[in-house]
Short mmCIF file of N, CA, C and O in Angstrom, two decimals:
data_model
loop_
_atom_site.label_atom_id
_atom_site.label_comp_id
_atom_site.label_asym_id
_atom_site.label_seq_id
_atom_site.Cartn_x
_atom_site.Cartn_y
_atom_site.Cartn_z
N MET A 1 -31.82 93.02 -50.66
CA MET A 1 -32.16 92.54 -49.34
C MET A 1 -31.38 93.32 -48.28
O MET A 1 -30.19 93.56 -48.43
N ALA A 2 -32.07 93.66 -47.23
CA ALA A 2 -31.44 94.35 -46.11
C ALA A 2 -30.73 93.34 -45.22
O ALA A 2 -31.09 92.17 -45.18
N THR A 3 -29.75 93.82 -44.49
CA THR A 3 -29.06 92.93 -43.56
C THR A 3 -29.96 92.64 -42.37
O THR A 3 -30.91 93.38 -42.10
N ASP A 4 -29.64 91.56 -41.67
CA ASP A 4 -30.44 91.18 -40.50
C ASP A 4 -30.46 92.29 -39.46
O ASP A 4 -31.47 92.55 -38.82
N ARG A 5 -29.32 92.93 -39.30
CA ARG A 5 -29.23 94.01 -38.31
C ARG A 5 -30.16 95.17 -38.68
O ARG A 5 -30.84 95.74 -37.84
N ARG A 6 -30.19 95.51 -39.95
CA ARG A 6 -31.07 96.60 -40.39
C ARG A 6 -32.54 96.22 -40.23
O ARG A 6 -33.36 97.03 -39.81
N VAL A 7 -32.88 94.98 -40.57
CA VAL A 7 -34.27 94.51 -40.42
C VAL A 7 -34.69 94.61 -38.95
O VAL A 7 -35.80 95.07 -38.64
N GLU A 8 -33.80 94.21 -38.04
CA GLU A 8 -34.11 94.29 -36.61
C GLU A 8 -34.28 95.74 -36.16
O GLU A 8 -35.17 96.05 -35.37
N ARG A 9 -33.43 96.63 -36.66
CA ARG A 9 -33.54 98.06 -36.30
C ARG A 9 -34.84 98.65 -36.80
O ARG A 9 -35.51 99.40 -36.09
N VAL A 10 -35.22 98.33 -38.04
CA VAL A 10 -36.47 98.83 -38.60
C VAL A 10 -37.65 98.28 -37.81
O VAL A 10 -38.59 99.01 -37.49
N ALA A 11 -37.61 97.00 -37.46
CA ALA A 11 -38.69 96.40 -36.66
C ALA A 11 -38.81 97.10 -35.32
O ALA A 11 -39.92 97.39 -34.85
N SER A 12 -37.69 97.39 -34.70
CA SER A 12 -37.69 98.07 -33.41
C SER A 12 -38.28 99.48 -33.53
O SER A 12 -39.07 99.92 -32.68
N LEU A 13 -37.90 100.19 -34.57
CA LEU A 13 -38.44 101.54 -34.80
C LEU A 13 -39.95 101.50 -35.04
O LEU A 13 -40.69 102.33 -34.50
N ILE A 14 -40.39 100.54 -35.84
CA ILE A 14 -41.82 100.42 -36.12
C ILE A 14 -42.58 100.10 -34.84
O ILE A 14 -43.63 100.69 -34.57
N LYS A 15 -42.03 99.21 -34.02
CA LYS A 15 -42.68 98.85 -32.76
C LYS A 15 -42.84 100.08 -31.87
O LYS A 15 -43.90 100.34 -31.31
N ARG A 16 -41.76 100.86 -31.76
CA ARG A 16 -41.81 102.05 -30.92
C ARG A 16 -42.82 103.08 -31.44
O ARG A 16 -43.64 103.61 -30.69
N GLU A 17 -42.78 103.34 -32.74
CA GLU A 17 -43.66 104.36 -33.32
C GLU A 17 -45.13 103.93 -33.27
O GLU A 17 -46.00 104.75 -32.97
N VAL A 18 -45.42 102.68 -33.56
CA VAL A 18 -46.81 102.22 -33.50
C VAL A 18 -47.31 102.26 -32.06
O VAL A 18 -48.45 102.63 -31.80
N SER A 19 -46.45 101.91 -31.10
CA SER A 19 -46.84 101.99 -29.69
C SER A 19 -47.20 103.43 -29.32
O SER A 19 -48.20 103.67 -28.63
N LEU A 20 -46.40 104.37 -29.77
CA LEU A 20 -46.69 105.78 -29.50
C LEU A 20 -47.99 106.21 -30.16
O LEU A 20 -48.77 106.97 -29.57
N MET A 21 -48.23 105.73 -31.37
CA MET A 21 -49.49 106.07 -32.06
C MET A 21 -50.69 105.50 -31.31
O MET A 21 -51.73 106.15 -31.20
N LEU A 22 -50.56 104.30 -30.78
CA LEU A 22 -51.67 103.68 -30.04
C LEU A 22 -51.98 104.45 -28.77
O LEU A 22 -53.13 104.51 -28.34
N ILE A 23 -50.97 105.05 -28.18
CA ILE A 23 -51.18 105.80 -26.93
C ILE A 23 -51.96 107.08 -27.18
O ILE A 23 -52.87 107.40 -26.42
N GLY A 24 -51.62 107.82 -28.24
CA GLY A 24 -52.26 109.11 -28.34
C GLY A 24 -52.72 109.59 -29.69
O GLY A 24 -53.49 110.54 -29.77
N ASP A 25 -52.29 108.95 -30.77
CA ASP A 25 -52.59 109.52 -32.08
C ASP A 25 -53.83 108.95 -32.76
O ASP A 25 -54.44 109.61 -33.58
N ILE A 26 -54.18 107.72 -32.46
CA ILE A 26 -55.32 107.07 -33.13
C ILE A 26 -56.59 107.48 -32.40
O ILE A 26 -56.76 107.22 -31.21
N LYS A 27 -57.49 108.11 -33.13
CA LYS A 27 -58.70 108.66 -32.53
C LYS A 27 -59.90 107.71 -32.58
O LYS A 27 -60.94 108.01 -32.02
N ASP A 28 -59.76 106.57 -33.25
CA ASP A 28 -60.85 105.61 -33.38
C ASP A 28 -61.20 105.03 -32.01
O ASP A 28 -60.34 104.47 -31.33
N ASP A 29 -62.46 105.18 -31.59
CA ASP A 29 -62.88 104.68 -30.28
C ASP A 29 -62.79 103.16 -30.18
O ASP A 29 -62.64 102.62 -29.08
N ARG A 30 -62.87 102.47 -31.31
CA ARG A 30 -62.79 101.01 -31.28
C ARG A 30 -61.43 100.54 -30.80
O ARG A 30 -61.32 99.50 -30.14
N VAL A 31 -60.39 101.29 -31.10
CA VAL A 31 -59.05 100.90 -30.68
C VAL A 31 -58.92 101.01 -29.16
O VAL A 31 -58.20 100.25 -28.53
N GLY A 32 -59.67 101.92 -28.55
CA GLY A 32 -59.63 102.08 -27.10
C GLY A 32 -60.54 101.13 -26.36
O GLY A 32 -60.58 101.15 -25.13
N ALA A 33 -61.27 100.25 -27.07
CA ALA A 33 -62.20 99.33 -26.41
C ALA A 33 -61.47 98.34 -25.50
O ALA A 33 -61.97 97.97 -24.45
N GLY A 34 -60.30 97.90 -25.90
CA GLY A 34 -59.48 97.01 -25.09
C GLY A 34 -58.11 97.63 -24.93
O GLY A 34 -57.68 98.43 -25.75
N MET A 35 -57.42 97.28 -23.87
CA MET A 35 -56.08 97.81 -23.66
C MET A 35 -55.14 97.11 -24.64
O MET A 35 -55.04 95.89 -24.65
N VAL A 36 -54.46 97.87 -25.48
CA VAL A 36 -53.65 97.33 -26.57
C VAL A 36 -52.18 97.61 -26.31
O VAL A 36 -51.81 98.71 -25.90
N SER A 37 -51.34 96.60 -26.57
CA SER A 37 -49.90 96.83 -26.53
C SER A 37 -49.26 96.05 -27.67
O SER A 37 -49.70 94.96 -28.03
N VAL A 38 -48.21 96.61 -28.23
CA VAL A 38 -47.48 95.96 -29.32
C VAL A 38 -46.48 95.02 -28.67
O VAL A 38 -45.63 95.43 -27.90
N THR A 39 -46.59 93.72 -29.00
CA THR A 39 -45.70 92.74 -28.40
C THR A 39 -44.50 92.43 -29.28
O THR A 39 -43.42 92.14 -28.78
N ASP A 40 -44.68 92.48 -30.60
CA ASP A 40 -43.58 92.16 -31.50
C ASP A 40 -43.88 92.70 -32.89
O ASP A 40 -45.03 92.93 -33.24
N VAL A 41 -42.83 92.88 -33.66
CA VAL A 41 -42.96 93.29 -35.06
C VAL A 41 -42.00 92.44 -35.88
O VAL A 41 -40.82 92.34 -35.55
N ASN A 42 -42.53 91.79 -36.90
CA ASN A 42 -41.71 91.03 -37.84
C ASN A 42 -41.71 91.77 -39.17
O ASN A 42 -42.76 92.00 -39.75
N VAL A 43 -40.52 92.10 -39.64
CA VAL A 43 -40.38 92.80 -40.92
C VAL A 43 -39.72 91.84 -41.90
O VAL A 43 -38.76 91.14 -41.55
N SER A 44 -40.25 91.80 -43.12
CA SER A 44 -39.68 90.92 -44.14
C SER A 44 -38.28 91.39 -44.51
O SER A 44 -37.91 92.55 -44.28
N GLY A 45 -37.50 90.50 -45.11
CA GLY A 45 -36.11 90.80 -45.46
C GLY A 45 -35.97 91.95 -46.44
O GLY A 45 -34.98 92.66 -46.43
N ASP A 46 -36.99 92.16 -47.29
CA ASP A 46 -36.92 93.27 -48.25
C ASP A 46 -37.57 94.54 -47.72
O ASP A 46 -37.72 95.52 -48.44
N LEU A 47 -37.98 94.53 -46.45
CA LEU A 47 -38.58 95.68 -45.76
C LEU A 47 -39.90 96.14 -46.39
O LEU A 47 -40.29 97.29 -46.24
N GLN A 48 -40.59 95.25 -47.07
CA GLN A 48 -41.83 95.61 -47.74
C GLN A 48 -43.08 95.27 -46.92
O GLN A 48 -44.15 95.80 -47.19
N HIS A 49 -42.96 94.37 -45.95
CA HIS A 49 -44.11 93.94 -45.15
C HIS A 49 -43.74 93.93 -43.67
O HIS A 49 -42.65 93.50 -43.31
N ALA A 50 -44.66 94.40 -42.86
CA ALA A 50 -44.45 94.40 -41.41
C ALA A 50 -45.67 93.78 -40.74
O ALA A 50 -46.79 94.27 -40.90
N LYS A 51 -45.44 92.68 -40.03
CA LYS A 51 -46.50 92.06 -39.23
C LYS A 51 -46.36 92.60 -37.82
O LYS A 51 -45.33 92.42 -37.17
N ILE A 52 -47.41 93.26 -37.35
CA ILE A 52 -47.39 93.86 -36.03
C ILE A 52 -48.28 93.03 -35.12
O ILE A 52 -49.49 92.92 -35.34
N PHE A 53 -47.68 92.42 -34.12
CA PHE A 53 -48.41 91.57 -33.18
C PHE A 53 -48.84 92.43 -31.99
O PHE A 53 -48.01 93.10 -31.37
N VAL A 54 -50.14 92.40 -31.69
CA VAL A 54 -50.67 93.19 -30.60
C VAL A 54 -51.36 92.27 -29.59
O VAL A 54 -51.99 91.29 -29.95
N SER A 55 -51.19 92.61 -28.34
CA SER A 55 -51.87 91.92 -27.26
C SER A 55 -53.00 92.83 -26.79
O SER A 55 -52.78 94.02 -26.54
N ILE A 56 -54.21 92.28 -26.71
CA ILE A 56 -55.38 93.07 -26.35
C ILE A 56 -55.97 92.50 -25.07
O ILE A 56 -56.31 91.31 -25.01
N TYR A 57 -56.08 93.33 -24.06
CA TYR A 57 -56.67 92.92 -22.80
C TYR A 57 -58.13 93.36 -22.77
O TYR A 57 -58.43 94.53 -22.98
N GLY A 58 -59.02 92.41 -22.53
CA GLY A 58 -60.44 92.72 -22.47
C GLY A 58 -61.26 91.52 -22.87
O GLY A 58 -60.75 90.43 -23.10
N SER A 59 -62.56 91.73 -22.98
CA SER A 59 -63.47 90.66 -23.36
C SER A 59 -63.29 90.32 -24.83
O SER A 59 -62.63 91.04 -25.58
N ASP A 60 -63.90 89.22 -25.26
CA ASP A 60 -63.81 88.82 -26.66
C ASP A 60 -64.41 89.88 -27.58
O ASP A 60 -63.90 90.12 -28.67
N GLU A 61 -65.49 90.51 -27.13
CA GLU A 61 -66.12 91.56 -27.93
C GLU A 61 -65.18 92.76 -28.08
O GLU A 61 -65.04 93.34 -29.15
N ALA A 62 -64.52 93.12 -26.97
CA ALA A 62 -63.59 94.25 -27.00
C ALA A 62 -62.40 93.93 -27.90
O ALA A 62 -61.92 94.80 -28.64
N ARG A 63 -61.93 92.68 -27.88
CA ARG A 63 -60.82 92.28 -28.75
C ARG A 63 -61.20 92.40 -30.21
O ARG A 63 -60.45 92.95 -31.02
N ALA A 64 -62.39 91.87 -30.55
CA ALA A 64 -62.84 91.93 -31.94
C ALA A 64 -63.02 93.38 -32.39
O ALA A 64 -62.60 93.75 -33.50
N GLU A 65 -63.59 94.20 -31.53
CA GLU A 65 -63.80 95.61 -31.85
C GLU A 65 -62.47 96.34 -32.03
O GLU A 65 -62.30 97.14 -32.95
N THR A 66 -61.52 96.04 -31.17
CA THR A 66 -60.20 96.67 -31.26
C THR A 66 -59.49 96.26 -32.54
O THR A 66 -58.88 97.10 -33.21
N MET A 67 -59.56 94.98 -32.90
CA MET A 67 -58.93 94.52 -34.14
C MET A 67 -59.57 95.20 -35.36
O MET A 67 -58.87 95.58 -36.30
N GLU A 68 -60.90 95.38 -35.33
CA GLU A 68 -61.58 96.09 -36.42
C GLU A 68 -61.07 97.53 -36.52
O GLU A 68 -60.82 98.04 -37.61
N GLY A 69 -60.92 98.17 -35.37
CA GLY A 69 -60.40 99.54 -35.35
C GLY A 69 -58.98 99.62 -35.88
O GLY A 69 -58.63 100.55 -36.62
N LEU A 70 -58.15 98.64 -35.51
CA LEU A 70 -56.77 98.63 -36.00
C LEU A 70 -56.73 98.41 -37.51
O LEU A 70 -55.94 99.03 -38.22
N GLN A 71 -57.59 97.50 -37.99
CA GLN A 71 -57.65 97.26 -39.44
C GLN A 71 -58.06 98.54 -40.18
O GLN A 71 -57.53 98.85 -41.24
N ALA A 72 -59.03 99.26 -39.60
CA ALA A 72 -59.49 100.50 -40.22
C ALA A 72 -58.41 101.59 -40.20
O ALA A 72 -58.35 102.43 -41.08
N ALA A 73 -57.55 101.56 -39.19
CA ALA A 73 -56.51 102.59 -39.04
C ALA A 73 -55.22 102.23 -39.75
O ALA A 73 -54.24 102.98 -39.68
N THR A 74 -55.20 101.11 -40.47
CA THR A 74 -53.97 100.64 -41.11
C THR A 74 -53.39 101.69 -42.07
O THR A 74 -52.19 101.93 -42.09
N GLY A 75 -54.24 102.31 -42.87
CA GLY A 75 -53.76 103.32 -43.82
C GLY A 75 -53.12 104.51 -43.11
O GLY A 75 -52.05 104.99 -43.50
N TYR A 76 -53.78 104.98 -42.06
CA TYR A 76 -53.25 106.11 -41.28
C TYR A 76 -51.90 105.72 -40.65
O TYR A 76 -50.94 106.50 -40.69
N ILE A 77 -51.84 104.52 -40.09
CA ILE A 77 -50.61 104.08 -39.42
C ILE A 77 -49.47 103.96 -40.42
O ILE A 77 -48.34 104.40 -40.16
N ARG A 78 -49.75 103.42 -41.59
CA ARG A 78 -48.71 103.29 -42.61
C ARG A 78 -48.22 104.67 -43.06
O ARG A 78 -47.03 104.90 -43.22
N ARG A 79 -49.14 105.59 -43.26
CA ARG A 79 -48.78 106.95 -43.67
C ARG A 79 -47.91 107.62 -42.60
O ARG A 79 -46.89 108.24 -42.90
N GLU A 80 -48.32 107.49 -41.35
CA GLU A 80 -47.55 108.08 -40.25
C GLU A 80 -46.17 107.44 -40.13
O GLU A 80 -45.18 108.12 -39.86
N LEU A 81 -46.10 106.11 -40.32
CA LEU A 81 -44.80 105.45 -40.30
C LEU A 81 -43.90 106.00 -41.40
O LEU A 81 -42.69 106.15 -41.20
N GLY A 82 -44.48 106.29 -42.55
CA GLY A 82 -43.71 106.86 -43.64
C GLY A 82 -43.10 108.19 -43.27
O GLY A 82 -41.97 108.51 -43.69
N HIS A 83 -43.82 108.98 -42.48
CA HIS A 83 -43.29 110.28 -42.05
C HIS A 83 -42.27 110.13 -40.92
O HIS A 83 -41.27 110.86 -40.88
N ARG A 84 -42.52 109.21 -40.02
CA ARG A 84 -41.68 109.09 -38.82
C ARG A 84 -40.42 108.25 -39.03
O ARG A 84 -39.38 108.52 -38.43
N VAL A 85 -40.52 107.20 -39.83
CA VAL A 85 -39.39 106.31 -40.08
C VAL A 85 -38.97 106.52 -41.53
O VAL A 85 -39.70 106.18 -42.44
N ARG A 86 -37.79 107.06 -41.71
CA ARG A 86 -37.34 107.41 -43.06
C ARG A 86 -36.86 106.16 -43.79
O ARG A 86 -35.77 105.65 -43.55
N LEU A 87 -37.71 105.66 -44.69
CA LEU A 87 -37.36 104.52 -45.53
C LEU A 87 -37.70 104.86 -46.97
O LEU A 87 -38.55 105.72 -47.23
N ARG A 88 -37.04 104.18 -47.88
CA ARG A 88 -37.34 104.41 -49.29
C ARG A 88 -38.80 104.06 -49.58
O ARG A 88 -39.50 104.78 -50.26
N ARG A 89 -39.24 102.93 -49.06
CA ARG A 89 -40.64 102.51 -49.18
C ARG A 89 -41.16 102.15 -47.80
O ARG A 89 -40.51 101.44 -47.05
N THR A 90 -42.37 102.60 -47.53
CA THR A 90 -42.99 102.27 -46.25
C THR A 90 -43.59 100.88 -46.34
O THR A 90 -44.32 100.59 -47.30
N PRO A 91 -43.31 100.00 -45.39
CA PRO A 91 -43.83 98.63 -45.49
C PRO A 91 -45.35 98.57 -45.34
O PRO A 91 -45.96 99.41 -44.68
N GLU A 92 -45.94 97.56 -45.97
CA GLU A 92 -47.35 97.25 -45.78
C GLU A 92 -47.50 96.77 -44.34
O GLU A 92 -46.69 95.99 -43.85
N VAL A 93 -48.56 97.22 -43.67
CA VAL A 93 -48.76 96.90 -42.26
C VAL A 93 -49.90 95.90 -42.12
O VAL A 93 -50.97 96.07 -42.70
N ILE A 94 -49.63 94.84 -41.36
CA ILE A 94 -50.65 93.83 -41.06
C ILE A 94 -50.68 93.67 -39.54
O ILE A 94 -49.65 93.44 -38.91
N PHE A 95 -51.88 93.78 -38.95
CA PHE A 95 -52.03 93.58 -37.52
C PHE A 95 -52.50 92.16 -37.25
O PHE A 95 -53.44 91.68 -37.87
N LEU A 96 -51.83 91.51 -36.30
CA LEU A 96 -52.20 90.17 -35.87
C LEU A 96 -52.31 90.15 -34.36
O LEU A 96 -51.49 90.76 -33.66
N GLU A 97 -53.32 89.45 -33.87
CA GLU A 97 -53.51 89.38 -32.42
C GLU A 97 -52.57 88.34 -31.82
O GLU A 97 -52.46 87.23 -32.31
N ASP A 98 -51.89 88.72 -30.76
CA ASP A 98 -50.94 87.85 -30.06
C ASP A 98 -51.57 87.41 -28.75
O ASP A 98 -51.80 88.24 -27.87
N ARG A 99 -51.85 86.14 -28.63
CA ARG A 99 -52.45 85.61 -27.40
C ARG A 99 -51.46 84.81 -26.56
O ARG A 99 -51.87 84.05 -25.69
N SER A 100 -50.19 84.99 -26.79
CA SER A 100 -49.19 84.21 -26.07
C SER A 100 -49.17 84.52 -24.58
O SER A 100 -48.94 83.64 -23.75
N ILE A 101 -49.43 85.77 -24.20
CA ILE A 101 -49.46 86.13 -22.78
C ILE A 101 -50.60 85.41 -22.09
O ILE A 101 -50.45 84.87 -20.99
N GLU A 102 -51.74 85.37 -22.76
CA GLU A 102 -52.90 84.66 -22.23
C GLU A 102 -52.60 83.18 -22.03
O GLU A 102 -52.93 82.59 -21.01
N ARG A 103 -51.98 82.56 -23.05
CA ARG A 103 -51.65 81.13 -22.96
C ARG A 103 -50.66 80.88 -21.84
O ARG A 103 -50.78 79.90 -21.10
N GLY A 104 -49.68 81.75 -21.70
CA GLY A 104 -48.69 81.60 -20.62
C GLY A 104 -49.34 81.68 -19.25
O GLY A 104 -49.02 80.89 -18.35
N THR A 105 -50.26 82.63 -19.08
CA THR A 105 -50.96 82.77 -17.82
C THR A 105 -51.80 81.52 -17.53
O THR A 105 -51.83 81.04 -16.40
N ARG A 106 -52.44 81.01 -18.56
CA ARG A 106 -53.28 79.81 -18.39
C ARG A 106 -52.43 78.61 -17.99
O ARG A 106 -52.79 77.83 -17.10
N ILE A 107 -51.26 78.46 -18.62
CA ILE A 107 -50.37 77.34 -18.29
C ILE A 107 -49.87 77.46 -16.85
O ILE A 107 -49.84 76.47 -16.11
N LEU A 108 -49.51 78.66 -16.43
CA LEU A 108 -49.06 78.84 -15.04
C LEU A 108 -50.18 78.51 -14.05
O LEU A 108 -49.93 77.90 -13.00
N THR A 109 -51.41 78.91 -14.37
CA THR A 109 -52.54 78.60 -13.51
C THR A 109 -52.74 77.09 -13.40
O THR A 109 -52.95 76.55 -12.31
N LEU A 110 -52.66 76.40 -14.53
CA LEU A 110 -52.81 74.94 -14.52
C LEU A 110 -51.68 74.27 -13.71
O LEU A 110 -51.94 73.33 -12.95
N LEU A 111 -50.46 74.75 -13.87
CA LEU A 111 -49.35 74.18 -13.10
C LEU A 111 -49.54 74.40 -11.60
O LEU A 111 -49.25 73.51 -10.79
N ASN A 112 -50.02 75.57 -11.23
CA ASN A 112 -50.29 75.84 -9.80
C ASN A 112 -51.39 74.94 -9.27
O ASN A 112 -51.32 74.47 -8.13
N GLN A 113 -52.42 74.68 -10.08
CA GLN A 113 -53.50 73.79 -9.67
C GLN A 113 -52.98 72.38 -9.47
O GLN A 113 -53.32 71.72 -8.48
N ILE A 114 -52.14 71.91 -10.36
CA ILE A 114 -51.56 70.57 -10.24
C ILE A 114 -50.72 70.48 -8.97
O ILE A 114 -50.79 69.50 -8.23
N SER A 115 -49.94 71.52 -8.71
CA SER A 115 -49.11 71.54 -7.51
C SER A 115 -49.96 71.47 -6.24
O SER A 115 -49.65 70.73 -5.31
N GLU A 116 -51.05 72.25 -6.21
CA GLU A 116 -51.95 72.23 -5.05
C GLU A 116 -52.61 70.87 -4.89
O GLU A 116 -52.75 70.37 -3.76
N GLU A 117 -53.01 70.24 -5.98
CA GLU A 117 -53.64 68.92 -5.90
C GLU A 117 -52.65 67.89 -5.38
O GLU A 117 -53.01 67.02 -4.58
N ARG A 118 -51.40 67.97 -5.79
CA ARG A 118 -50.39 67.05 -5.30
C ARG A 118 -50.18 67.22 -3.80
O ARG A 118 -50.03 66.25 -3.08
N LYS A 119 -50.18 68.46 -3.34
CA LYS A 119 -50.00 68.71 -1.91
C LYS A 119 -51.18 68.16 -1.11
O LYS A 119 -51.01 67.66 -0.01
N GLN A 120 -52.39 68.27 -1.65
CA GLN A 120 -53.58 67.79 -0.96
C GLN A 120 -53.63 66.26 -0.92
O GLN A 120 -54.01 65.67 0.08
N HIS A 121 -53.22 65.60 -2.00
CA HIS A 121 -53.27 64.14 -2.07
C HIS A 121 -52.13 63.48 -1.33
O HIS A 121 -52.25 62.34 -0.89
N ASN A 122 -51.03 64.17 -1.17
CA ASN A 122 -49.87 63.60 -0.52
C ASN A 122 -49.31 64.61 0.48
O ASN A 122 -48.25 65.19 0.25
N PRO A 123 -49.98 64.81 1.61
CA PRO A 123 -49.52 65.81 2.57
C PRO A 123 -48.21 65.46 3.27
O PRO A 123 -47.55 66.32 3.82
N ASP A 124 -47.82 64.18 3.26
CA ASP A 124 -46.59 63.76 3.94
C ASP A 124 -45.35 63.93 3.07
O ASP A 124 -44.25 63.68 3.54
N ALA A 125 -45.52 64.33 1.83
CA ALA A 125 -44.38 64.47 0.92
C ALA A 125 -43.45 65.57 1.42
O ALA A 125 -43.88 66.59 1.95
N ASP A 126 -42.16 65.33 1.26
CA ASP A 126 -41.16 66.33 1.67
C ASP A 126 -41.28 67.55 0.77
O ASP A 126 -41.55 67.45 -0.42
N GLU A 127 -41.03 68.70 1.33
CA GLU A 127 -41.04 69.94 0.56
C GLU A 127 -39.95 69.92 -0.51
O GLU A 127 -40.09 70.48 -1.58
N GLU A 128 -38.83 69.21 -0.20
CA GLU A 128 -37.75 69.13 -1.18
C GLU A 128 -38.20 68.42 -2.43
O GLU A 128 -37.84 68.80 -3.54
N ASP A 129 -39.00 67.36 -2.28
CA ASP A 129 -39.51 66.64 -3.45
C ASP A 129 -40.38 67.54 -4.30
O ASP A 129 -40.31 67.52 -5.52
N MET A 130 -41.21 68.36 -3.66
CA MET A 130 -42.08 69.26 -4.41
C MET A 130 -41.26 70.30 -5.16
O MET A 130 -41.54 70.62 -6.30
N ASP A 131 -40.20 70.83 -4.50
CA ASP A 131 -39.35 71.81 -5.15
C ASP A 131 -38.62 71.20 -6.35
O ASP A 131 -38.48 71.83 -7.39
N LEU A 132 -38.17 69.94 -6.20
CA LEU A 132 -37.50 69.28 -7.32
C LEU A 132 -38.45 69.10 -8.49
O LEU A 132 -38.07 69.32 -9.64
N ASN A 133 -39.68 68.71 -8.21
CA ASN A 133 -40.65 68.52 -9.30
C ASN A 133 -40.92 69.84 -10.01
O ASN A 133 -41.02 69.87 -11.23
N GLU A 134 -41.04 70.92 -9.27
CA GLU A 134 -41.29 72.22 -9.89
C GLU A 134 -40.10 72.66 -10.73
O GLU A 134 -40.26 73.21 -11.82
N SER A 135 -38.85 72.40 -10.26
CA SER A 135 -37.68 72.78 -11.03
C SER A 135 -37.57 71.92 -12.28
O SER A 135 -37.15 72.40 -13.34
N GLU A 136 -37.97 70.64 -12.20
CA GLU A 136 -37.97 69.78 -13.40
C GLU A 136 -38.96 70.31 -14.43
O GLU A 136 -38.67 70.30 -15.62
N ILE A 137 -40.10 70.78 -13.96
CA ILE A 137 -41.10 71.30 -14.88
C ILE A 137 -40.58 72.55 -15.57
O ILE A 137 -40.70 72.71 -16.77
N SER A 138 -39.95 73.46 -14.81
CA SER A 138 -39.45 74.71 -15.42
C SER A 138 -38.31 74.41 -16.39
O SER A 138 -38.14 75.12 -17.37
N GLU A 139 -37.49 73.37 -16.14
CA GLU A 139 -36.42 73.02 -17.05
C GLU A 139 -36.97 72.50 -18.36
O GLU A 139 -36.43 72.75 -19.42
N THR A 140 -38.06 71.73 -18.32
CA THR A 140 -38.64 71.20 -19.56
C THR A 140 -39.31 72.30 -20.37
O THR A 140 -39.40 72.19 -21.58
N GLU A 141 -39.76 73.40 -19.73
CA GLU A 141 -40.36 74.50 -20.46
C GLU A 141 -39.32 75.26 -21.25
O GLU A 141 -39.59 75.78 -22.32
N ALA A 142 -38.10 75.36 -20.71
CA ALA A 142 -37.03 76.13 -21.36
C ALA A 142 -36.48 75.45 -22.56
O ALA A 142 -36.84 74.94 -23.41
#
């Protein structure tokens, strides 16, 4: 088993190298259908498996097409990682779609809508009360 520090370093290297590959090395047009960015990489303790989380900006069709392209390019990406990141064994690569940015944006939109509705229903409320409520909400999120 590798140490936690080594696992983190390998994950960071994989994230950087896959990001670079997405920018210019992968020629599959399906990968370019949606704007893709690597959000996180989880590497198993034995360095044999790497889950690569990607955020895809675009329509649902573009997301599905991009994921198909990434699945098709898995062999190429693993081979390139083997050349770029010097490890005894190159980890198996699995791509997973990360929708956390989307969910965060949706939650912020809903919170803003609630805030606007409160202002409309209670126009006489002090601004300080509204600020306190917003700070209470942000504290519960943390």
